[in-house]
Amino acid sequence: MPGRLLIIWDFDSALGQINSTMPYNFKYDPIYQEIENVDYILTRAETENIEMTFACLGFAAEPGIFPFNIPDIISKLYSKGHEIASHSWRHEWFPSLTEKQVFRTLERSKQALEHCIGTGETVSGFVPPHSRPMSWIKKYSISLGDRGLYPFHKGSDIGYVLKQLDKLHYRWCRVLTNYRPVWEKITGHSNEDKVNFSEWEIHDNIVCVPQHYTGFDKPAIDYIKEAVNKNETAVISGHPAALSRDKSESREHFDRFITKAVQLRDEEGLEILTVSNFINKKFPK
Ligand SMILES: [Zn+2]
C-alpha cells in the first residue's frame, strides 16, 4: 500500500519572527534569509513536482512594505500549486487573546490571504502560531505552559478555537498529538518519541490534522517509511527560517528527506499532497 505525505511549512515572515523567535534580538538578516529559503524550497518542489502547504500570516499578505508585507511571494506560492493556509494575523499567543481577538485574527487572516491570492474560500486551513493552545478542555488536557486559564481565557482551549474556525468556514486545523488528560501527564504515559499515526478526528466540522513531527532528520524519514508500510498519512512540519540553522530542519536534512520522499513516491507509490487535496479525498463533504 502506498501511503501519503503532507508537508506543512510555518512561514513566519517578518512579523512572525518578531513575535516568536526574536522579539528583542531583531535583525533583518534572518528575515531575508527566510525569504531566500522559501525560494529554495519552491525551486526544489518544482524540480521534484511536489505540492506542499504554506501557513502564512495574514499581515504578510497585505500590500505594504518589504519584507514585512510580501503578498507577491505568497501569491507566487499559490500560483505554483501549493496550498496557502492561515498562520493567524500576526502570530499571536492564542491563550492570551480575548474571544473577539480570536475571532478577528482568524477572520482577517483568511480574508487577507484570499484577497492576496485572488480567490474566495480557498484558505481553509489554520496552523496555530507557537502551536498554542496546548490545552483541550473537552479532553481534560491542560497545559500550564499556555499561561492562560480557561474559562477566563477562551483562546487557551483548542476546542474553542475549532468552534470559531467552523463559524468562519475553515476546514482543517493542525493540532498536536499529545492532548492527554492531566492524569496521564502526571503518571508519565508517553509515546511521543515513536512513530505513531494518531487517529484523525473531526470536531465541530474541522478536520484535526495531527502534527506528527517537526523536522526532516531521521524521525521524519522513519515516518514516511512507516506511512508506506502501513498505508498511513505522515504529517511533517518545518519552518523555512530553520533551513539556515544547524538542527533537525537544516537544509541538509531537508534535501535528504525530499530525496527519500521522491524515491518512495517513484518506487512505492507514496503520494505527496497538500493538506486540502488530501482532506477533500479522505473526508469528502
Ligand atoms: Zn510560527
PDB file of C-alpha atoms and ligand atoms in Angstrom:
ATOM      1  CA  MET A   1       0.000   0.000   0.000  1.00  0.00           C
ATOM      2  CA  PRO A   2       1.382   3.408  -0.920  1.00  0.00           C
ATOM      3  CA  GLY A   3       0.878   5.860   1.990  1.00  0.00           C
ATOM      4  CA  ARG A   4       0.806   9.625   1.907  1.00  0.00           C
ATOM      5  CA  LEU A   5       2.966  12.558   2.960  1.00  0.00           C
ATOM      6  CA  LEU A   6       1.745  16.058   3.797  1.00  0.00           C
ATOM      7  CA  ILE A   7       4.380  18.772   4.272  1.00  0.00           C
ATOM      8  CA  ILE A   8       3.333  21.897   6.198  1.00  0.00           C
ATOM      9  CA  TRP A   9       5.551  24.975   6.413  1.00  0.00           C
ATOM     10  CA  ASP A  10       5.181  27.542   9.193  1.00  0.00           C
ATOM     11  CA  PHE A  11       6.146  30.554   7.112  1.00  0.00           C
ATOM     12  CA  ASP A  12       6.505  33.065   9.953  1.00  0.00           C
ATOM     13  CA  SER A  13       7.763  36.006   7.880  1.00  0.00           C
ATOM     14  CA  ALA A  14       8.932  39.241   9.488  1.00  0.00           C
ATOM     15  CA  LEU A  15       6.122  39.768  11.960  1.00  0.00           C
ATOM     16  CA  GLY A  16       6.023  36.109  12.962  1.00  0.00           C
ATOM     17  CA  GLN A  17       9.743  36.149  13.667  1.00  0.00           C
ATOM     18  CA  ILE A  18       9.436  39.329  15.682  1.00  0.00           C
ATOM     19  CA  ASN A  19       6.563  37.861  17.683  1.00  0.00           C
ATOM     20  CA  SER A  20       8.126  34.476  18.307  1.00  0.00           C
ATOM     21  CA  THR A  21      11.775  33.685  17.874  1.00  0.00           C
ATOM     22  CA  MET A  22      13.479  37.027  18.339  1.00  0.00           C
ATOM     23  CA  PRO A  23      11.366  39.808  19.811  1.00  0.00           C
ATOM     24  CA  TYR A  24      14.303  41.628  21.366  1.00  0.00           C
ATOM     25  CA  ASN A  25      17.060  40.472  19.044  1.00  0.00           C
ATOM     26  CA  PHE A  26      15.510  41.999  15.983  1.00  0.00           C
ATOM     27  CA  LYS A  27      17.670  41.806  12.873  1.00  0.00           C
ATOM     28  CA  TYR A  28      16.816  41.955   9.206  1.00  0.00           C
ATOM     29  CA  ASP A  29      19.174  39.158   8.153  1.00  0.00           C
ATOM     30  CA  PRO A  30      17.084  36.188   9.370  1.00  0.00           C
ATOM     31  CA  ILE A  31      14.015  37.694   7.699  1.00  0.00           C
ATOM     32  CA  TYR A  32      15.746  37.977   4.320  1.00  0.00           C
ATOM     33  CA  GLN A  33      17.270  34.556   4.888  1.00  0.00           C
ATOM     34  CA  GLU A  34      13.821  33.018   5.405  1.00  0.00           C
ATOM     35  CA  ILE A  35      12.618  34.509   2.121  1.00  0.00           C
ATOM     36  CA  GLU A  36      15.638  33.044   0.320  1.00  0.00           C
ATOM     37  CA  ASN A  37      14.886  29.680   1.905  1.00  0.00           C
ATOM     38  CA  VAL A  38      11.286  29.824   0.688  1.00  0.00           C
ATOM     39  CA  ASP A  39      12.667  30.380  -2.786  1.00  0.00           C
ATOM     40  CA  TYR A  40      14.933  27.373  -2.359  1.00  0.00           C
ATOM     41  CA  ILE A  41      12.009  25.198  -1.177  1.00  0.00           C
ATOM     42  CA  LEU A  42       9.929  26.385  -4.104  1.00  0.00           C
ATOM     43  CA  THR A  43      12.635  25.512  -6.625  1.00  0.00           C
ATOM     44  CA  ARG A  44      13.163  22.079  -5.111  1.00  0.00           C
ATOM     45  CA  ALA A  45       9.408  21.441  -5.073  1.00  0.00           C
ATOM     46  CA  GLU A  46       9.145  22.436  -8.711  1.00  0.00           C
ATOM     47  CA  THR A  47      12.048  20.233  -9.779  1.00  0.00           C
ATOM     48  CA  GLU A  48      10.580  17.230  -7.969  1.00  0.00           C
ATOM     49  CA  ASN A  49       6.970  18.066  -8.845  1.00  0.00           C
ATOM     50  CA  ILE A  50       5.772  18.206  -5.234  1.00  0.00           C
ATOM     51  CA  GLU A  51       2.950  20.257  -3.738  1.00  0.00           C
ATOM     52  CA  MET A  52       3.124  21.453  -0.155  1.00  0.00           C
ATOM     53  CA  THR A  53       1.174  23.623   2.273  1.00  0.00           C
ATOM     54  CA  PHE A  54       2.432  27.015   3.437  1.00  0.00           C
ATOM     55  CA  ALA A  55       0.848  28.559   6.540  1.00  0.00           C
ATOM     56  CA  CYS A  56       1.300  32.327   6.220  1.00  0.00           C
ATOM     57  CA  LEU A  57       0.460  35.375   8.308  1.00  0.00           C
ATOM     58  CA  GLY A  58      -2.461  37.471   7.157  1.00  0.00           C
ATOM     59  CA  PHE A  59      -0.418  40.578   7.835  1.00  0.00           C
ATOM     60  CA  ALA A  60       2.275  39.434   5.400  1.00  0.00           C
ATOM     61  CA  ALA A  61      -0.330  39.128   2.660  1.00  0.00           C
ATOM     62  CA  GLU A  62      -1.383  42.779   2.894  1.00  0.00           C
ATOM     63  CA  PRO A  63       0.031  45.331   0.481  1.00  0.00           C
ATOM     64  CA  GLY A  64       2.772  47.385   2.129  1.00  0.00           C
ATOM     65  CA  ILE A  65       6.481  47.415   2.737  1.00  0.00           C
ATOM     66  CA  PHE A  66       9.027  44.648   2.063  1.00  0.00           C
ATOM     67  CA  PRO A  67       9.992  42.477   3.945  1.00  0.00           C
ATOM     68  CA  PHE A  68       7.022  42.953   6.303  1.00  0.00           C
ATOM     69  CA  ASN A  69       4.387  42.661   3.597  1.00  0.00           C
ATOM     70  CA  ILE A  70       5.163  40.066   0.960  1.00  0.00           C
ATOM     71  CA  PRO A  71       1.939  39.461  -0.994  1.00  0.00           C
ATOM     72  CA  ASP A  72       3.896  38.738  -4.205  1.00  0.00           C
ATOM     73  CA  ILE A  73       5.729  35.849  -2.565  1.00  0.00           C
ATOM     74  CA  ILE A  74       2.532  34.382  -1.125  1.00  0.00           C
ATOM     75  CA  SER A  75       0.660  34.612  -4.406  1.00  0.00           C
ATOM     76  CA  LYS A  76       3.641  33.060  -6.186  1.00  0.00           C
ATOM     77  CA  LEU A  77       3.485  30.054  -3.838  1.00  0.00           C
ATOM     78  CA  TYR A  78      -0.196  29.659  -4.656  1.00  0.00           C
ATOM     79  CA  SER A  79       0.330  30.018  -8.387  1.00  0.00           C
ATOM     80  CA  LYS A  80       2.866  27.167  -8.281  1.00  0.00           C
ATOM     81  CA  GLY A  81       0.170  24.828  -6.967  1.00  0.00           C
ATOM     82  CA  HIS A  82       0.903  24.993  -3.249  1.00  0.00           C
ATOM     83  CA  GLU A  83      -1.788  25.450  -0.644  1.00  0.00           C
ATOM     84  CA  ILE A  84      -1.952  28.654   1.385  1.00  0.00           C
ATOM     85  CA  ALA A  85      -3.217  28.252   4.954  1.00  0.00           C
ATOM     86  CA  SER A  86      -3.555  30.798   7.739  1.00  0.00           C
ATOM     87  CA  HIS A  87      -0.911  31.034  10.434  1.00  0.00           C
ATOM     88  CA  SER A  88      -3.005  33.770  12.162  1.00  0.00           C
ATOM     89  CA  TRP A  89      -2.927  37.504  11.585  1.00  0.00           C
ATOM     90  CA  ARG A  90       0.244  38.500  13.408  1.00  0.00           C
ATOM     91  CA  HIS A  91       1.482  35.331  15.137  1.00  0.00           C
ATOM     92  CA  GLU A  92      -0.435  35.897  18.333  1.00  0.00           C
ATOM     93  CA  TRP A  93      -0.126  33.911  21.545  1.00  0.00           C
ATOM     94  CA  PHE A  94      -3.656  32.489  21.429  1.00  0.00           C
ATOM     95  CA  PRO A  95      -4.120  31.677  25.111  1.00  0.00           C
ATOM     96  CA  SER A  96      -3.911  35.360  25.998  1.00  0.00           C
ATOM     97  CA  LEU A  97      -6.409  36.621  23.394  1.00  0.00           C
ATOM     98  CA  THR A  98      -9.944  37.741  24.161  1.00  0.00           C
ATOM     99  CA  GLU A  99     -12.828  35.980  22.436  1.00  0.00           C
ATOM    100  CA  LYS A 100     -13.152  38.828  19.980  1.00  0.00           C
ATOM    101  CA  GLN A 101      -9.436  38.775  19.175  1.00  0.00           C
ATOM    102  CA  VAL A 102      -9.517  35.027  18.491  1.00  0.00           C
ATOM    103  CA  PHE A 103     -12.322  35.553  16.012  1.00  0.00           C
ATOM    104  CA  ARG A 104     -10.744  38.586  14.386  1.00  0.00           C
ATOM    105  CA  THR A 105      -7.297  37.067  13.843  1.00  0.00           C
ATOM    106  CA  LEU A 106      -8.897  34.022  12.198  1.00  0.00           C
ATOM    107  CA  GLU A 107     -11.264  36.154  10.163  1.00  0.00           C
ATOM    108  CA  ARG A 108      -8.892  38.845   8.944  1.00  0.00           C
ATOM    109  CA  SER A 109      -6.032  36.482   8.127  1.00  0.00           C
ATOM    110  CA  LYS A 110      -8.353  34.373   5.961  1.00  0.00           C
ATOM    111  CA  GLN A 111      -9.683  37.470   4.200  1.00  0.00           C
ATOM    112  CA  ALA A 112      -6.221  38.956   3.613  1.00  0.00           C
ATOM    113  CA  LEU A 113      -4.760  35.717   2.295  1.00  0.00           C
ATOM    114  CA  GLU A 114      -7.715  35.046  -0.001  1.00  0.00           C
ATOM    115  CA  HIS A 115      -7.565  38.587  -1.285  1.00  0.00           C
ATOM    116  CA  CYS A 116      -3.826  38.223  -1.880  1.00  0.00           C
ATOM    117  CA  ILE A 117      -4.132  35.035  -3.922  1.00  0.00           C
ATOM    118  CA  GLY A 118      -7.153  36.406  -5.724  1.00  0.00           C
ATOM    119  CA  THR A 119      -9.739  33.817  -4.806  1.00  0.00           C
ATOM    120  CA  GLY A 120     -12.566  33.356  -2.346  1.00  0.00           C
ATOM    121  CA  GLU A 121     -12.929  30.436   0.085  1.00  0.00           C
ATOM    122  CA  THR A 122      -9.640  28.790  -0.798  1.00  0.00           C
ATOM    123  CA  VAL A 123      -7.894  29.394   2.515  1.00  0.00           C
ATOM    124  CA  SER A 124      -9.373  26.565   4.515  1.00  0.00           C
ATOM    125  CA  GLY A 125      -6.563  25.574   6.882  1.00  0.00           C
ATOM    126  CA  PHE A 126      -5.274  27.010  10.126  1.00  0.00           C
ATOM    127  CA  VAL A 127      -1.899  26.349  11.737  1.00  0.00           C
ATOM    128  CA  PRO A 128      -1.859  27.755  15.290  1.00  0.00           C
ATOM    129  CA  PRO A 129       1.111  30.054  15.966  1.00  0.00           C
ATOM    130  CA  HIS A 130       3.506  28.815  18.674  1.00  0.00           C
ATOM    131  CA  SER A 131       1.496  25.545  18.422  1.00  0.00           C
ATOM    132  CA  ARG A 132      -0.688  27.018  21.193  1.00  0.00           C
ATOM    133  CA  PRO A 133      -3.028  26.442  22.915  1.00  0.00           C
ATOM    134  CA  MET A 134      -1.776  23.110  24.192  1.00  0.00           C
ATOM    135  CA  SER A 135      -4.904  22.712  26.332  1.00  0.00           C
ATOM    136  CA  TRP A 136      -8.044  20.923  25.207  1.00  0.00           C
ATOM    137  CA  ILE A 137     -10.705  21.171  27.873  1.00  0.00           C
ATOM    138  CA  LYS A 138     -13.026  18.547  26.321  1.00  0.00           C
ATOM    139  CA  LYS A 139     -10.167  16.043  26.622  1.00  0.00           C
ATOM    140  CA  TYR A 140      -9.265  17.120  30.162  1.00  0.00           C
ATOM    141  CA  SER A 141      -5.911  18.162  28.781  1.00  0.00           C
ATOM    142  CA  ILE A 142      -4.433  21.242  30.438  1.00  0.00           C
ATOM    143  CA  SER A 143      -1.081  22.864  29.795  1.00  0.00           C
ATOM    144  CA  LEU A 144       0.190  25.338  32.364  1.00  0.00           C
ATOM    145  CA  GLY A 145       2.637  26.488  29.708  1.00  0.00           C
ATOM    146  CA  ASP A 146      -0.244  28.173  27.904  1.00  0.00           C
ATOM    147  CA  ARG A 147      -0.159  30.800  30.679  1.00  0.00           C
ATOM    148  CA  GLY A 148      -3.871  31.423  30.183  1.00  0.00           C
ATOM    149  CA  LEU A 149      -6.533  29.672  32.171  1.00  0.00           C
ATOM    150  CA  TYR A 150      -9.874  28.513  30.803  1.00  0.00           C
ATOM    151  CA  PRO A 151     -12.612  29.837  31.161  1.00  0.00           C
ATOM    152  CA  PHE A 152     -11.068  33.274  31.728  1.00  0.00           C
ATOM    153  CA  HIS A 153      -9.065  32.933  28.527  1.00  0.00           C
ATOM    154  CA  LYS A 154     -11.134  31.132  25.912  1.00  0.00           C
ATOM    155  CA  GLY A 155      -8.197  31.127  23.496  1.00  0.00           C
ATOM    156  CA  SER A 156      -6.430  28.719  25.845  1.00  0.00           C
ATOM    157  CA  ASP A 157      -8.759  25.895  24.718  1.00  0.00           C
ATOM    158  CA  ILE A 158      -8.144  24.427  21.273  1.00  0.00           C
ATOM    159  CA  GLY A 159     -11.767  23.218  21.348  1.00  0.00           C
ATOM    160  CA  TYR A 160     -12.915  26.844  21.484  1.00  0.00           C
ATOM    161  CA  VAL A 161     -10.625  27.769  18.580  1.00  0.00           C
ATOM    162  CA  LEU A 162     -12.065  24.916  16.477  1.00  0.00           C
ATOM    163  CA  LYS A 163     -15.587  26.250  17.030  1.00  0.00           C
ATOM    164  CA  GLN A 164     -14.526  29.688  15.762  1.00  0.00           C
ATOM    165  CA  LEU A 165     -12.831  28.110  12.730  1.00  0.00           C
ATOM    166  CA  ASP A 166     -16.085  26.371  11.879  1.00  0.00           C
ATOM    167  CA  LYS A 167     -18.005  29.660  12.059  1.00  0.00           C
ATOM    168  CA  LEU A 168     -15.559  31.136   9.549  1.00  0.00           C
ATOM    169  CA  HIS A 169     -15.811  28.174   7.133  1.00  0.00           C
ATOM    170  CA  TYR A 170     -12.340  26.824   7.664  1.00  0.00           C
ATOM    171  CA  ARG A 171     -11.997  23.101   7.007  1.00  0.00           C
ATOM    172  CA  TRP A 172      -8.894  21.945   8.893  1.00  0.00           C
ATOM    173  CA  CYS A 173      -6.580  22.818  11.778  1.00  0.00           C
ATOM    174  CA  ARG A 174      -3.188  21.369  12.641  1.00  0.00           C
ATOM    175  CA  VAL A 175      -3.255  20.004  16.171  1.00  0.00           C
ATOM    176  CA  LEU A 176      -0.711  18.459  18.486  1.00  0.00           C
ATOM    177  CA  THR A 177      -0.891  14.714  19.002  1.00  0.00           C
ATOM    178  CA  ASN A 178      -0.342  14.806  22.740  1.00  0.00           C
ATOM    179  CA  TYR A 179      -3.534  16.277  24.121  1.00  0.00           C
ATOM    180  CA  ARG A 180      -3.675  13.876  27.014  1.00  0.00           C
ATOM    181  CA  PRO A 181      -5.716  14.100  30.204  1.00  0.00           C
ATOM    182  CA  VAL A 182      -3.888  15.667  33.131  1.00  0.00           C
ATOM    183  CA  TRP A 183      -3.753  12.343  34.996  1.00  0.00           C
ATOM    184  CA  GLU A 184      -1.878  10.659  32.171  1.00  0.00           C
ATOM    185  CA  LYS A 185       0.600  13.519  32.119  1.00  0.00           C
ATOM    186  CA  ILE A 186       1.152  13.036  35.836  1.00  0.00           C
ATOM    187  CA  THR A 187       1.642   9.277  35.558  1.00  0.00           C
ATOM    188  CA  GLY A 188       4.032   9.869  32.696  1.00  0.00           C
ATOM    189  CA  HIS A 189       2.452   7.746  29.958  1.00  0.00           C
ATOM    190  CA  SER A 190       4.028   8.822  26.743  1.00  0.00           C
ATOM    191  CA  ASN A 191       4.518   7.559  23.228  1.00  0.00           C
ATOM    192  CA  GLU A 192       5.822  10.761  21.755  1.00  0.00           C
ATOM    193  CA  ASP A 193       9.161   9.500  20.551  1.00  0.00           C
ATOM    194  CA  LYS A 194       7.839   6.619  18.437  1.00  0.00           C
ATOM    195  CA  VAL A 195       6.263   6.660  15.021  1.00  0.00           C
ATOM    196  CA  ASN A 196       2.621   6.962  15.967  1.00  0.00           C
ATOM    197  CA  PHE A 197      -0.125   7.689  13.452  1.00  0.00           C
ATOM    198  CA  SER A 198      -2.776   9.012  15.774  1.00  0.00           C
ATOM    199  CA  GLU A 199      -6.408   8.959  14.682  1.00  0.00           C
ATOM    200  CA  TRP A 200      -7.687  11.775  12.501  1.00  0.00           C
ATOM    201  CA  GLU A 201     -10.539  13.409  14.379  1.00  0.00           C
ATOM    202  CA  ILE A 202     -13.244  15.840  13.303  1.00  0.00           C
ATOM    203  CA  HIS A 203     -14.581  18.307  15.874  1.00  0.00           C
ATOM    204  CA  ASP A 204     -17.128  20.999  15.002  1.00  0.00           C
ATOM    205  CA  ASN A 205     -16.706  20.112  11.308  1.00  0.00           C
ATOM    206  CA  ILE A 206     -12.988  20.899  11.474  1.00  0.00           C
ATOM    207  CA  VAL A 207     -10.608  18.126  10.441  1.00  0.00           C
ATOM    208  CA  CYS A 208      -7.847  17.940  13.064  1.00  0.00           C
ATOM    209  CA  VAL A 209      -4.587  17.335  11.213  1.00  0.00           C
ATOM    210  CA  PRO A 210      -2.121  15.621  13.547  1.00  0.00           C
ATOM    211  CA  GLN A 211       1.286  17.286  13.785  1.00  0.00           C
ATOM    212  CA  HIS A 212       3.386  14.120  13.700  1.00  0.00           C
ATOM    213  CA  TYR A 213       6.865  15.567  13.575  1.00  0.00           C
ATOM    214  CA  THR A 214       8.657  18.868  13.067  1.00  0.00           C
ATOM    215  CA  GLY A 215      11.959  18.445  11.256  1.00  0.00           C
ATOM    216  CA  PHE A 216      13.455  16.484   8.371  1.00  0.00           C
ATOM    217  CA  ASP A 217      16.018  14.285  10.095  1.00  0.00           C
ATOM    218  CA  LYS A 218      15.788  10.570  10.877  1.00  0.00           C
ATOM    219  CA  PRO A 219      12.420  10.523  12.712  1.00  0.00           C
ATOM    220  CA  ALA A 220      10.801  12.251   9.713  1.00  0.00           C
ATOM    221  CA  ILE A 221      12.256   9.636   7.368  1.00  0.00           C
ATOM    222  CA  ASP A 222      11.042   6.879   9.715  1.00  0.00           C
ATOM    223  CA  TYR A 223       7.577   8.392   9.470  1.00  0.00           C
ATOM    224  CA  ILE A 224       7.411   8.283   5.689  1.00  0.00           C
ATOM    225  CA  LYS A 225       8.823   4.737   5.534  1.00  0.00           C
ATOM    226  CA  GLU A 226       6.153   3.634   8.016  1.00  0.00           C
ATOM    227  CA  ALA A 227       3.488   5.576   6.111  1.00  0.00           C
ATOM    228  CA  VAL A 228       4.334   3.438   3.076  1.00  0.00           C
ATOM    229  CA  ASN A 229       4.458   0.181   5.081  1.00  0.00           C
ATOM    230  CA  LYS A 230       1.144   0.815   6.816  1.00  0.00           C
ATOM    231  CA  ASN A 231      -0.717   2.844   4.179  1.00  0.00           C
ATOM    232  CA  GLU A 232      -0.838   5.757   6.614  1.00  0.00           C
ATOM    233  CA  THR A 233      -0.548   9.525   6.248  1.00  0.00           C
ATOM    234  CA  ALA A 234       2.507  11.274   7.671  1.00  0.00           C
ATOM    235  CA  VAL A 235       2.291  14.981   8.515  1.00  0.00           C
ATOM    236  CA  ILE A 236       5.727  16.598   8.628  1.00  0.00           C
ATOM    237  CA  SER A 237       6.181  20.259   9.530  1.00  0.00           C
ATOM    238  CA  GLY A 238       9.055  22.675   9.134  1.00  0.00           C
ATOM    239  CA  HIS A 239       9.981  26.353   9.265  1.00  0.00           C
ATOM    240  CA  PRO A 240      11.614  27.898   6.198  1.00  0.00           C
ATOM    241  CA  ALA A 241      13.684  30.055   8.560  1.00  0.00           C
ATOM    242  CA  ALA A 242      15.120  26.939  10.202  1.00  0.00           C
ATOM    243  CA  LEU A 243      16.675  25.682   6.962  1.00  0.00           C
ATOM    244  CA  SER A 244      19.552  28.027   7.834  1.00  0.00           C
ATOM    245  CA  ARG A 245      20.021  26.571  11.306  1.00  0.00           C
ATOM    246  CA  ASP A 246      22.097  23.535  12.044  1.00  0.00           C
ATOM    247  CA  LYS A 247      19.295  21.482  13.584  1.00  0.00           C
ATOM    248  CA  SER A 248      16.647  18.921  12.603  1.00  0.00           C
ATOM    249  CA  GLU A 249      15.207  21.317   9.996  1.00  0.00           C
ATOM    250  CA  SER A 250      18.520  22.195   8.329  1.00  0.00           C
ATOM    251  CA  ARG A 251      18.838  22.419   4.576  1.00  0.00           C
ATOM    252  CA  GLU A 252      20.935  19.221   4.517  1.00  0.00           C
ATOM    253  CA  HIS A 253      18.227  17.280   6.355  1.00  0.00           C
ATOM    254  CA  PHE A 254      15.547  18.795   4.143  1.00  0.00           C
ATOM    255  CA  ASP A 255      17.396  17.803   0.967  1.00  0.00           C
ATOM    256  CA  ARG A 256      17.945  14.252   2.168  1.00  0.00           C
ATOM    257  CA  PHE A 257      14.316  13.981   3.266  1.00  0.00           C
ATOM    258  CA  ILE A 258      12.963  15.158  -0.080  1.00  0.00           C
ATOM    259  CA  THR A 259      15.268  12.791  -1.948  1.00  0.00           C
ATOM    260  CA  LYS A 260      13.937   9.901   0.158  1.00  0.00           C
ATOM    261  CA  ALA A 261      10.311  11.011  -0.248  1.00  0.00           C
ATOM    262  CA  VAL A 262      10.706  11.231  -4.025  1.00  0.00           C
ATOM    263  CA  GLN A 263      12.298   7.786  -4.091  1.00  0.00           C
ATOM    264  CA  LEU A 264       9.399   6.343  -2.068  1.00  0.00           C
ATOM    265  CA  ARG A 265       6.975   8.070  -4.417  1.00  0.00           C
ATOM    266  CA  ASP A 266       8.621   6.769  -7.573  1.00  0.00           C
ATOM    267  CA  GLU A 267       9.306   3.250  -6.315  1.00  0.00           C
ATOM    268  CA  GLU A 268       6.497   2.558  -3.841  1.00  0.00           C
ATOM    269  CA  GLY A 269       3.750   4.978  -4.818  1.00  0.00           C
ATOM    270  CA  LEU A 270       3.904   7.348  -1.821  1.00  0.00           C
ATOM    271  CA  GLU A 271       1.565  10.260  -2.543  1.00  0.00           C
ATOM    272  CA  ILE A 272       2.802  13.757  -1.668  1.00  0.00           C
ATOM    273  CA  LEU A 273      -0.138  16.129  -1.294  1.00  0.00           C
ATOM    274  CA  THR A 274      -1.309  19.450   0.058  1.00  0.00           C
ATOM    275  CA  VAL A 275      -3.427  19.119   3.185  1.00  0.00           C
ATOM    276  CA  SER A 276      -6.605  20.241   1.406  1.00  0.00           C
ATOM    277  CA  ASN A 277      -6.147  17.866  -1.511  1.00  0.00           C
ATOM    278  CA  PHE A 278      -5.780  15.030   0.960  1.00  0.00           C
ATOM    279  CA  ILE A 279      -8.782  16.092   3.074  1.00  0.00           C
ATOM    280  CA  ASN A 280     -11.029  16.526   0.059  1.00  0.00           C
ATOM    281  CA  LYS A 281     -10.276  12.918  -0.890  1.00  0.00           C
ATOM    282  CA  LYS A 282     -10.432  11.385   2.549  1.00  0.00           C
ATOM    283  CA  PHE A 283     -13.298  13.399   4.035  1.00  0.00           C
ATOM    284  CA  PRO A 284     -15.436  14.490   1.076  1.00  0.00           C
ATOM    285  CA  LYS A 285     -18.197  16.896   2.097  1.00  0.00           C
TER     286      LYS A 285
HETATM  287 ZN    ZN B   1       5.007  30.254  13.522  1.00  0.00          ZN
END
